[in-house]
Amino acid sequence: MQRSSGILMHISSLPSPYGIGTLGEEAYRFADFLAAAGQNYWQILPPGPTGYGDSPYQSLSAFAGNPYFIDLDLLAKDGLLTKEDYADIDWGGDPARVDYAKLYQNRFSVLRTAYLRGRDRDHAAVEAFRQKNNVWIDRYALFLALKDHFDSKEWPKWSDPGLRLCSWEAVEAFRRENAREVDFHIYLQFLFFRQWDALKAYVNSLGIRIIGDVPIYVPLDSADVWSQPELFDLDGARRPRFVAGVPPDCFCSTGQLWGNPLYDWERMKEDGYLWWQMRMEMAQRLFDVVRFDHFRGLASYWRVPFGDETAEGGEWVDGPGRDFISMLKDRFPNLPVIAEDLGFLTDDVHELLEYSGFPGMKVLQFAFDSREPCAYLPHLYKAHCVCYTGTHDNNTVAGWLSSGNPESLAYAAEYFGLNSEEGCTAGFIRGGMSSVADLFIAQMQDYLNLGERSRMNTPSTLGGRNWQFRVLPHQISASLAARILECASRYGRANAARPSGGFGASAARPGGDTCFFSGGIS
């Protein structure tokens, strides 16, 4: 990995008049912004259909794309919609927030209109898409049609035991009786991937690579667990015997109880981790670089008895370790991987990371918890790592600086030479940019100097403002791109392949000069 930099912002956070960021015009505009800013990478969160808590880390499928990201204006240009089909719909009252309830209520009726107009015209192309994705698409579409049939209930609560337990006879009968509903969900995936492929090709043409997240776990209420229960550690009634989480630590006295079912790693090993091979094949199609979430769970993982209310009663269990890593490296030798090696790290995690050869992560906000030498302090880095101001689970830098422990803040100010003239957030970014890490990533919120209300997620909480953050069009400005380019160039991280010229003045909006090197918190 060459010395470089990038920006973390999920697709949902892009501007859009239709309630959530999409794969349309604003995504292309953001790609142009990244190029003008000299960035090499655009990092996103998992792009799958969101389920419980609207979290992209609790997706209904490990393979599918989020239908909310299908751009309506592109569908109109394709003749599948008219502007009148979606002009007067209430997508939410705050353009800086995603209103998931409004999307859930209104988005699919518009997409169904597109399906009814396009199903005959696109029949051959959709069938080719289905054949190409036959390892997952039929199971996913059936699962979504069944969820619609059962009023969106989780599959363990479906009233029909044959359908709940994925009996072949019951499922086939349902498929025959509800063929149009199944086809509808296949068509939405066809639209998503058509738009995604076009956007990715454009992003790559600018010399920018996409980093995408692969969560280690999937939720119980997913097409994956419903259709392939043998791959998971379930009891005879298909309930999890244990669930995932992390043990108590200084951040949470009762630990984090994620609730995801755990894998039957021995069963997966029997066929060479075939399900994971298929999953990584999809990741390789979607992304240029994979960030493997919760990498430490491959070395050993914290399992909590199903039904426990906290993670305190869990225990460490050995993961698939080197055998799994060897499969990844043998099967996907040219797929760059970033290991999310955060959290409580033990010797087995360090040993597995070294064996993998993958770069790990360094989060600047973790560097100042004490005055003791810490692996997250930039002067202790080795080049083979990725430095972050923070991840989606962290506060923004401005939020951290305004609410953190006074001793930690004083240490950070001393270490980075933070000052009000430059702006403390800008000084924090400078500290990461100037480090020896091969790659430096900052959240878009940090370049915009936004506070705590703009953080993407607060771990171990549901609802609130989680996963809702969005930027406004005027915030993605030419002047901001120029300032980021100046910083990236100063520290040898600017994208040498970026197109000549800049982010055009026509793209700027009133107020676009705010943030980044504009003062900030002193």
PDB file of C-alpha atoms in Angstrom, residues 108-361:
ATOM      1  CA  PHE A 108     -40.938   0.572  -1.738  1.00  0.00           C
ATOM      2  CA  SER A 109     -44.188   1.799  -3.291  1.00  0.00           C
ATOM      3  CA  VAL A 110     -42.136   4.019  -5.612  1.00  0.00           C
ATOM      4  CA  LEU A 111     -39.736   1.195  -6.409  1.00  0.00           C
ATOM      5  CA  ARG A 112     -42.685  -1.086  -7.106  1.00  0.00           C
ATOM      6  CA  THR A 113     -43.849   1.382  -9.755  1.00  0.00           C
ATOM      7  CA  ALA A 114     -40.427   1.115 -11.390  1.00  0.00           C
ATOM      8  CA  TYR A 115     -40.654  -2.680 -11.244  1.00  0.00           C
ATOM      9  CA  LEU A 116     -44.060  -2.758 -12.932  1.00  0.00           C
ATOM     10  CA  ARG A 117     -42.755  -0.566 -15.760  1.00  0.00           C
ATOM     11  CA  GLY A 118     -39.484  -2.402 -16.199  1.00  0.00           C
ATOM     12  CA  ARG A 119     -40.101  -6.082 -15.514  1.00  0.00           C
ATOM     13  CA  ASP A 120     -41.037  -7.001 -19.101  1.00  0.00           C
ATOM     14  CA  ARG A 121     -38.550  -4.662 -20.778  1.00  0.00           C
ATOM     15  CA  ASP A 122     -35.646  -5.880 -18.627  1.00  0.00           C
ATOM     16  CA  HIS A 123     -36.662  -9.525 -18.410  1.00  0.00           C
ATOM     17  CA  ALA A 124     -33.634 -10.921 -20.278  1.00  0.00           C
ATOM     18  CA  ALA A 125     -31.130  -8.742 -18.397  1.00  0.00           C
ATOM     19  CA  VAL A 126     -32.702  -9.582 -15.043  1.00  0.00           C
ATOM     20  CA  GLU A 127     -32.610 -13.293 -15.809  1.00  0.00           C
ATOM     21  CA  ALA A 128     -28.926 -13.041 -16.708  1.00  0.00           C
ATOM     22  CA  PHE A 129     -28.325 -11.189 -13.429  1.00  0.00           C
ATOM     23  CA  ARG A 130     -30.212 -13.867 -11.519  1.00  0.00           C
ATOM     24  CA  GLN A 131     -28.169 -16.653 -13.073  1.00  0.00           C
ATOM     25  CA  LYS A 132     -24.917 -14.827 -12.304  1.00  0.00           C
ATOM     26  CA  ASN A 133     -25.951 -14.437  -8.651  1.00  0.00           C
ATOM     27  CA  ASN A 134     -27.777 -17.715  -8.177  1.00  0.00           C
ATOM     28  CA  VAL A 135     -25.847 -18.671  -5.030  1.00  0.00           C
ATOM     29  CA  TRP A 136     -27.757 -16.051  -3.002  1.00  0.00           C
ATOM     30  CA  ILE A 137     -30.349 -14.063  -4.951  1.00  0.00           C
ATOM     31  CA  ASP A 138     -33.244 -16.557  -4.883  1.00  0.00           C
ATOM     32  CA  ARG A 139     -32.871 -17.205  -1.150  1.00  0.00           C
ATOM     33  CA  TYR A 140     -32.734 -13.486  -0.440  1.00  0.00           C
ATOM     34  CA  ALA A 141     -35.732 -12.632  -2.611  1.00  0.00           C
ATOM     35  CA  LEU A 142     -37.790 -15.421  -1.057  1.00  0.00           C
ATOM     36  CA  PHE A 143     -36.833 -14.251   2.408  1.00  0.00           C
ATOM     37  CA  LEU A 144     -37.895 -10.664   1.668  1.00  0.00           C
ATOM     38  CA  ALA A 145     -41.160 -11.802   0.087  1.00  0.00           C
ATOM     39  CA  LEU A 146     -41.845 -13.908   3.174  1.00  0.00           C
ATOM     40  CA  LYS A 147     -41.086 -11.010   5.501  1.00  0.00           C
ATOM     41  CA  ASP A 148     -43.587  -8.927   3.539  1.00  0.00           C
ATOM     42  CA  HIS A 149     -46.096 -11.769   3.840  1.00  0.00           C
ATOM     43  CA  PHE A 150     -45.612 -11.948   7.613  1.00  0.00           C
ATOM     44  CA  ASP A 151     -45.824  -8.161   8.165  1.00  0.00           C
ATOM     45  CA  SER A 152     -42.049  -7.711   8.503  1.00  0.00           C
ATOM     46  CA  LYS A 153     -41.803  -9.996  11.540  1.00  0.00           C
ATOM     47  CA  GLU A 154     -38.504 -11.703  12.292  1.00  0.00           C
ATOM     48  CA  TRP A 155     -38.448 -15.189  10.788  1.00  0.00           C
ATOM     49  CA  PRO A 156     -38.473 -17.016  14.187  1.00  0.00           C
ATOM     50  CA  LYS A 157     -41.904 -15.422  14.727  1.00  0.00           C
ATOM     51  CA  TRP A 158     -43.465 -16.565  11.438  1.00  0.00           C
ATOM     52  CA  SER A 159     -46.667 -18.481  12.148  1.00  0.00           C
ATOM     53  CA  ASP A 160     -46.217 -21.150   9.453  1.00  0.00           C
ATOM     54  CA  PRO A 161     -43.697 -23.742  10.736  1.00  0.00           C
ATOM     55  CA  GLY A 162     -42.839 -24.971   7.254  1.00  0.00           C
ATOM     56  CA  LEU A 163     -41.912 -21.504   6.068  1.00  0.00           C
ATOM     57  CA  ARG A 164     -40.273 -20.594   9.366  1.00  0.00           C
ATOM     58  CA  LEU A 165     -38.008 -23.648   9.202  1.00  0.00           C
ATOM     59  CA  CYS A 166     -37.364 -23.230   5.466  1.00  0.00           C
ATOM     60  CA  SER A 167     -38.946 -26.545   4.480  1.00  0.00           C
ATOM     61  CA  TRP A 168     -38.334 -27.110   0.756  1.00  0.00           C
ATOM     62  CA  GLU A 169     -41.938 -28.119   0.026  1.00  0.00           C
ATOM     63  CA  ALA A 170     -43.442 -25.140   1.872  1.00  0.00           C
ATOM     64  CA  VAL A 171     -41.012 -22.658   0.371  1.00  0.00           C
ATOM     65  CA  GLU A 172     -41.544 -23.916  -3.173  1.00  0.00           C
ATOM     66  CA  ALA A 173     -45.303 -23.688  -2.760  1.00  0.00           C
ATOM     67  CA  PHE A 174     -44.946 -20.115  -1.517  1.00  0.00           C
ATOM     68  CA  ARG A 175     -42.672 -19.270  -4.440  1.00  0.00           C
ATOM     69  CA  ARG A 176     -45.217 -20.502  -6.969  1.00  0.00           C
ATOM     70  CA  GLU A 177     -48.074 -18.601  -5.349  1.00  0.00           C
ATOM     71  CA  ASN A 178     -46.065 -15.392  -4.898  1.00  0.00           C
ATOM     72  CA  ALA A 179     -43.810 -15.355  -7.937  1.00  0.00           C
ATOM     73  CA  ARG A 180     -44.337 -11.647  -8.634  1.00  0.00           C
ATOM     74  CA  GLU A 181     -43.332 -10.661  -5.102  1.00  0.00           C
ATOM     75  CA  VAL A 182     -40.166 -12.739  -5.334  1.00  0.00           C
ATOM     76  CA  ASP A 183     -39.395 -11.259  -8.752  1.00  0.00           C
ATOM     77  CA  PHE A 184     -39.882  -7.754  -7.338  1.00  0.00           C
ATOM     78  CA  HIS A 185     -37.050  -8.191  -4.868  1.00  0.00           C
ATOM     79  CA  ILE A 186     -34.800  -9.738  -7.515  1.00  0.00           C
ATOM     80  CA  TYR A 187     -35.505  -6.730  -9.732  1.00  0.00           C
ATOM     81  CA  LEU A 188     -34.520  -4.301  -6.983  1.00  0.00           C
ATOM     82  CA  GLN A 189     -31.179  -6.052  -6.651  1.00  0.00           C
ATOM     83  CA  PHE A 190     -30.752  -5.854 -10.418  1.00  0.00           C
ATOM     84  CA  LEU A 191     -31.305  -2.085 -10.216  1.00  0.00           C
ATOM     85  CA  PHE A 192     -28.970  -1.666  -7.240  1.00  0.00           C
ATOM     86  CA  PHE A 193     -26.072  -3.514  -8.820  1.00  0.00           C
ATOM     87  CA  ARG A 194     -26.532  -1.802 -12.178  1.00  0.00           C
ATOM     88  CA  GLN A 195     -26.250   1.596 -10.486  1.00  0.00           C
ATOM     89  CA  TRP A 196     -23.437   0.432  -8.201  1.00  0.00           C
ATOM     90  CA  ASP A 197     -21.342  -0.948 -11.066  1.00  0.00           C
ATOM     91  CA  ALA A 198     -21.659   2.325 -12.976  1.00  0.00           C
ATOM     92  CA  LEU A 199     -20.698   4.419  -9.949  1.00  0.00           C
ATOM     93  CA  LYS A 200     -17.743   2.219  -9.043  1.00  0.00           C
ATOM     94  CA  ALA A 201     -16.427   2.372 -12.597  1.00  0.00           C
ATOM     95  CA  TYR A 202     -16.575   6.178 -12.440  1.00  0.00           C
ATOM     96  CA  VAL A 203     -14.886   6.335  -9.040  1.00  0.00           C
ATOM     97  CA  ASN A 204     -12.106   4.041 -10.228  1.00  0.00           C
ATOM     98  CA  SER A 205     -11.667   6.104 -13.398  1.00  0.00           C
ATOM     99  CA  LEU A 206     -10.665   9.025 -11.154  1.00  0.00           C
ATOM    100  CA  GLY A 207      -7.887   6.983  -9.576  1.00  0.00           C
ATOM    101  CA  ILE A 208      -9.920   6.424  -6.395  1.00  0.00           C
ATOM    102  CA  ARG A 209     -10.462   3.032  -4.767  1.00  0.00           C
ATOM    103  CA  ILE A 210     -13.424   2.054  -2.610  1.00  0.00           C
ATOM    104  CA  ILE A 211     -12.871   0.537   0.838  1.00  0.00           C
ATOM    105  CA  GLY A 212     -15.860  -1.462   2.016  1.00  0.00           C
ATOM    106  CA  ASP A 213     -16.689  -3.107   5.313  1.00  0.00           C
ATOM    107  CA  VAL A 214     -17.364  -6.827   5.728  1.00  0.00           C
ATOM    108  CA  PRO A 215     -18.925  -7.415   9.175  1.00  0.00           C
ATOM    109  CA  ILE A 216     -17.784 -10.676  10.702  1.00  0.00           C
ATOM    110  CA  TYR A 217     -21.315 -11.576  11.885  1.00  0.00           C
ATOM    111  CA  VAL A 218     -24.800 -11.557  10.385  1.00  0.00           C
ATOM    112  CA  PRO A 219     -28.027 -11.083  12.380  1.00  0.00           C
ATOM    113  CA  LEU A 220     -30.374 -13.906  13.267  1.00  0.00           C
ATOM    114  CA  ASP A 221     -33.106 -12.250  11.196  1.00  0.00           C
ATOM    115  CA  SER A 222     -31.311 -12.601   7.886  1.00  0.00           C
ATOM    116  CA  ALA A 223     -31.702 -14.592   4.713  1.00  0.00           C
ATOM    117  CA  ASP A 224     -28.382 -16.251   5.525  1.00  0.00           C
ATOM    118  CA  VAL A 225     -29.400 -17.766   8.875  1.00  0.00           C
ATOM    119  CA  TRP A 226     -32.958 -18.579   7.772  1.00  0.00           C
ATOM    120  CA  SER A 227     -31.889 -20.418   4.606  1.00  0.00           C
ATOM    121  CA  GLN A 228     -28.623 -22.020   5.837  1.00  0.00           C
ATOM    122  CA  PRO A 229     -29.064 -22.709   9.558  1.00  0.00           C
ATOM    123  CA  GLU A 230     -26.547 -25.557   9.438  1.00  0.00           C
ATOM    124  CA  LEU A 231     -23.734 -22.983   9.198  1.00  0.00           C
ATOM    125  CA  PHE A 232     -24.590 -21.450  12.568  1.00  0.00           C
ATOM    126  CA  ASP A 233     -24.435 -22.552  16.196  1.00  0.00           C
ATOM    127  CA  LEU A 234     -28.179 -23.121  16.707  1.00  0.00           C
ATOM    128  CA  ASP A 235     -30.160 -25.592  18.793  1.00  0.00           C
ATOM    129  CA  GLY A 236     -32.826 -28.004  17.520  1.00  0.00           C
ATOM    130  CA  ALA A 237     -35.434 -25.240  17.483  1.00  0.00           C
ATOM    131  CA  ARG A 238     -33.040 -23.054  15.473  1.00  0.00           C
ATOM    132  CA  ARG A 239     -32.441 -20.663  18.318  1.00  0.00           C
ATOM    133  CA  PRO A 240     -28.866 -19.512  18.970  1.00  0.00           C
ATOM    134  CA  ARG A 241     -27.090 -21.431  21.701  1.00  0.00           C
ATOM    135  CA  PHE A 242     -24.746 -18.491  22.135  1.00  0.00           C
ATOM    136  CA  VAL A 243     -24.565 -14.955  20.738  1.00  0.00           C
ATOM    137  CA  ALA A 244     -21.767 -12.541  19.931  1.00  0.00           C
ATOM    138  CA  GLY A 245     -20.478  -9.662  21.998  1.00  0.00           C
ATOM    139  CA  VAL A 246     -17.403  -8.298  23.717  1.00  0.00           C
ATOM    140  CA  PRO A 247     -16.475  -8.498  27.408  1.00  0.00           C
ATOM    141  CA  PRO A 248     -16.684  -5.669  29.932  1.00  0.00           C
ATOM    142  CA  ASP A 249     -13.994  -3.011  29.572  1.00  0.00           C
ATOM    143  CA  CYS A 250     -13.269   0.570  30.581  1.00  0.00           C
ATOM    144  CA  PHE A 251     -15.822   1.813  28.057  1.00  0.00           C
ATOM    145  CA  CYS A 252     -18.724  -0.423  29.129  1.00  0.00           C
ATOM    146  CA  SER A 253     -18.841  -2.155  32.515  1.00  0.00           C
ATOM    147  CA  THR A 254     -21.256  -4.857  31.331  1.00  0.00           C
ATOM    148  CA  GLY A 255     -19.651  -5.425  27.930  1.00  0.00           C
ATOM    149  CA  GLN A 256     -21.410  -5.179  24.580  1.00  0.00           C
ATOM    150  CA  LEU A 257     -24.123  -7.727  23.777  1.00  0.00           C
ATOM    151  CA  TRP A 258     -24.495  -7.717  20.003  1.00  0.00           C
ATOM    152  CA  GLY A 259     -26.884 -10.675  19.857  1.00  0.00           C
ATOM    153  CA  ASN A 260     -25.688 -12.105  16.537  1.00  0.00           C
ATOM    154  CA  PRO A 261     -25.672 -15.898  16.218  1.00  0.00           C
ATOM    155  CA  LEU A 262     -22.222 -17.460  16.078  1.00  0.00           C
ATOM    156  CA  TYR A 263     -20.867 -19.656  13.315  1.00  0.00           C
ATOM    157  CA  ASP A 264     -20.362 -23.384  13.483  1.00  0.00           C
ATOM    158  CA  TRP A 265     -16.740 -22.981  12.435  1.00  0.00           C
ATOM    159  CA  GLU A 266     -16.094 -26.736  12.377  1.00  0.00           C
ATOM    160  CA  ARG A 267     -18.978 -27.239   9.970  1.00  0.00           C
ATOM    161  CA  MET A 268     -17.743 -24.376   7.796  1.00  0.00           C
ATOM    162  CA  LYS A 269     -14.273 -25.839   7.705  1.00  0.00           C
ATOM    163  CA  GLU A 270     -15.601 -29.090   6.205  1.00  0.00           C
ATOM    164  CA  ASP A 271     -16.280 -27.476   2.817  1.00  0.00           C
ATOM    165  CA  GLY A 272     -13.341 -25.077   2.918  1.00  0.00           C
ATOM    166  CA  TYR A 273     -15.447 -22.169   4.236  1.00  0.00           C
ATOM    167  CA  LEU A 274     -17.475 -22.127   1.013  1.00  0.00           C
ATOM    168  CA  TRP A 275     -20.047 -19.626   2.346  1.00  0.00           C
ATOM    169  CA  TRP A 276     -17.211 -17.256   3.238  1.00  0.00           C
ATOM    170  CA  GLN A 277     -15.638 -17.768  -0.168  1.00  0.00           C
ATOM    171  CA  MET A 278     -18.892 -16.691  -1.798  1.00  0.00           C
ATOM    172  CA  ARG A 279     -19.189 -13.756   0.572  1.00  0.00           C
ATOM    173  CA  MET A 280     -15.664 -12.554  -0.190  1.00  0.00           C
ATOM    174  CA  GLU A 281     -16.281 -12.980  -3.903  1.00  0.00           C
ATOM    175  CA  MET A 282     -19.145 -10.516  -3.528  1.00  0.00           C
ATOM    176  CA  ALA A 283     -16.938  -8.174  -1.494  1.00  0.00           C
ATOM    177  CA  GLN A 284     -14.309  -8.353  -4.231  1.00  0.00           C
ATOM    178  CA  ARG A 285     -16.939  -7.338  -6.759  1.00  0.00           C
ATOM    179  CA  LEU A 286     -18.212  -4.432  -4.668  1.00  0.00           C
ATOM    180  CA  PHE A 287     -14.970  -3.037  -3.269  1.00  0.00           C
ATOM    181  CA  ASP A 288     -11.332  -2.497  -4.159  1.00  0.00           C
ATOM    182  CA  VAL A 289     -10.207  -2.977  -0.548  1.00  0.00           C
ATOM    183  CA  VAL A 290     -11.988  -4.885   2.231  1.00  0.00           C
ATOM    184  CA  ARG A 291     -11.994  -3.777   5.857  1.00  0.00           C
ATOM    185  CA  PHE A 292     -12.589  -6.983   7.807  1.00  0.00           C
ATOM    186  CA  ASP A 293     -14.655  -5.965  10.808  1.00  0.00           C
ATOM    187  CA  HIS A 294     -13.871  -7.513  14.236  1.00  0.00           C
ATOM    188  CA  PHE A 295     -10.791  -9.307  12.976  1.00  0.00           C
ATOM    189  CA  ARG A 296      -9.997 -10.405  16.531  1.00  0.00           C
ATOM    190  CA  GLY A 297     -13.014 -12.739  16.362  1.00  0.00           C
ATOM    191  CA  LEU A 298     -11.061 -14.917  13.933  1.00  0.00           C
ATOM    192  CA  ALA A 299      -8.450 -15.565  16.621  1.00  0.00           C
ATOM    193  CA  SER A 300     -10.843 -15.939  19.542  1.00  0.00           C
ATOM    194  CA  TYR A 301     -14.341 -14.596  20.145  1.00  0.00           C
ATOM    195  CA  TRP A 302     -16.510 -13.777  23.118  1.00  0.00           C
ATOM    196  CA  ARG A 303     -19.587 -15.983  23.253  1.00  0.00           C
ATOM    197  CA  VAL A 304     -22.485 -15.213  25.581  1.00  0.00           C
ATOM    198  CA  PRO A 305     -25.252 -17.708  26.490  1.00  0.00           C
ATOM    199  CA  PHE A 306     -28.420 -16.904  24.559  1.00  0.00           C
ATOM    200  CA  GLY A 307     -30.894 -15.110  26.791  1.00  0.00           C
ATOM    201  CA  ASP A 308     -28.338 -13.297  28.947  1.00  0.00           C
ATOM    202  CA  GLU A 309     -29.126  -9.615  29.347  1.00  0.00           C
ATOM    203  CA  THR A 310     -25.481  -8.472  29.413  1.00  0.00           C
ATOM    204  CA  ALA A 311     -22.194  -9.765  28.023  1.00  0.00           C
ATOM    205  CA  GLU A 312     -20.686 -10.307  31.461  1.00  0.00           C
ATOM    206  CA  GLY A 313     -21.322 -14.062  31.518  1.00  0.00           C
ATOM    207  CA  GLY A 314     -19.456 -14.819  28.299  1.00  0.00           C
ATOM    208  CA  GLU A 315     -16.242 -16.695  27.654  1.00  0.00           C
ATOM    209  CA  TRP A 316     -13.436 -16.704  25.105  1.00  0.00           C
ATOM    210  CA  VAL A 317     -13.565 -19.449  22.470  1.00  0.00           C
ATOM    211  CA  ASP A 318     -10.974 -20.182  19.791  1.00  0.00           C
ATOM    212  CA  GLY A 319     -11.836 -18.946  16.309  1.00  0.00           C
ATOM    213  CA  PRO A 320     -10.835 -20.474  12.950  1.00  0.00           C
ATOM    214  CA  GLY A 321      -7.467 -18.706  13.091  1.00  0.00           C
ATOM    215  CA  ARG A 322      -4.717 -19.482  10.614  1.00  0.00           C
ATOM    216  CA  ASP A 323      -6.777 -22.020   8.702  1.00  0.00           C
ATOM    217  CA  PHE A 324      -9.315 -19.346   7.750  1.00  0.00           C
ATOM    218  CA  ILE A 325      -6.637 -16.751   6.951  1.00  0.00           C
ATOM    219  CA  SER A 326      -4.851 -19.249   4.722  1.00  0.00           C
ATOM    220  CA  MET A 327      -8.092 -19.812   2.817  1.00  0.00           C
ATOM    221  CA  LEU A 328      -8.519 -16.059   2.300  1.00  0.00           C
ATOM    222  CA  LYS A 329      -4.974 -15.556   1.084  1.00  0.00           C
ATOM    223  CA  ASP A 330      -5.022 -18.609  -1.192  1.00  0.00           C
ATOM    224  CA  ARG A 331      -8.468 -17.906  -2.642  1.00  0.00           C
ATOM    225  CA  PHE A 332      -8.164 -14.106  -2.893  1.00  0.00           C
ATOM    226  CA  PRO A 333      -4.458 -13.341  -3.318  1.00  0.00           C
ATOM    227  CA  ASN A 334      -5.048  -9.965  -4.970  1.00  0.00           C
ATOM    228  CA  LEU A 335      -7.737  -8.603  -2.625  1.00  0.00           C
ATOM    229  CA  PRO A 336      -6.259  -6.025  -0.226  1.00  0.00           C
ATOM    230  CA  VAL A 337      -7.595  -6.422   3.325  1.00  0.00           C
ATOM    231  CA  ILE A 338      -7.494  -4.055   6.297  1.00  0.00           C
ATOM    232  CA  ALA A 339      -7.851  -5.844   9.623  1.00  0.00           C
ATOM    233  CA  GLU A 340     -10.076  -4.065  12.138  1.00  0.00           C
ATOM    234  CA  ASP A 341      -7.951  -5.114  15.099  1.00  0.00           C
ATOM    235  CA  LEU A 342      -9.522  -2.813  17.692  1.00  0.00           C
ATOM    236  CA  GLY A 343     -10.850  -3.720  21.114  1.00  0.00           C
ATOM    237  CA  PHE A 344      -9.399  -6.053  23.735  1.00  0.00           C
ATOM    238  CA  LEU A 345      -6.377  -7.562  21.997  1.00  0.00           C
ATOM    239  CA  THR A 346      -4.649 -10.688  23.248  1.00  0.00           C
ATOM    240  CA  ASP A 347      -1.493 -12.425  22.080  1.00  0.00           C
ATOM    241  CA  ASP A 348      -3.422 -14.709  19.738  1.00  0.00           C
ATOM    242  CA  VAL A 349      -4.808 -11.668  17.892  1.00  0.00           C
ATOM    243  CA  HIS A 350      -1.383 -10.101  17.462  1.00  0.00           C
ATOM    244  CA  GLU A 351       0.015 -13.416  16.229  1.00  0.00           C
ATOM    245  CA  LEU A 352      -2.831 -13.897  13.729  1.00  0.00           C
ATOM    246  CA  LEU A 353      -2.460 -10.345  12.406  1.00  0.00           C
ATOM    247  CA  GLU A 354       1.253 -10.907  11.883  1.00  0.00           C
ATOM    248  CA  TYR A 355       0.552 -14.220  10.134  1.00  0.00           C
ATOM    249  CA  SER A 356      -2.014 -12.581   7.844  1.00  0.00           C
ATOM    250  CA  GLY A 357       0.249  -9.744   6.780  1.00  0.00           C
ATOM    251  CA  PHE A 358      -2.773  -7.435   6.738  1.00  0.00           C
ATOM    252  CA  PRO A 359      -2.352  -3.853   7.952  1.00  0.00           C
ATOM    253  CA  GLY A 360      -4.109  -3.130  11.232  1.00  0.00           C
ATOM    254  CA  MET A 361      -5.841   0.040  12.410  1.00  0.00           C
TER     255      MET A 361
END
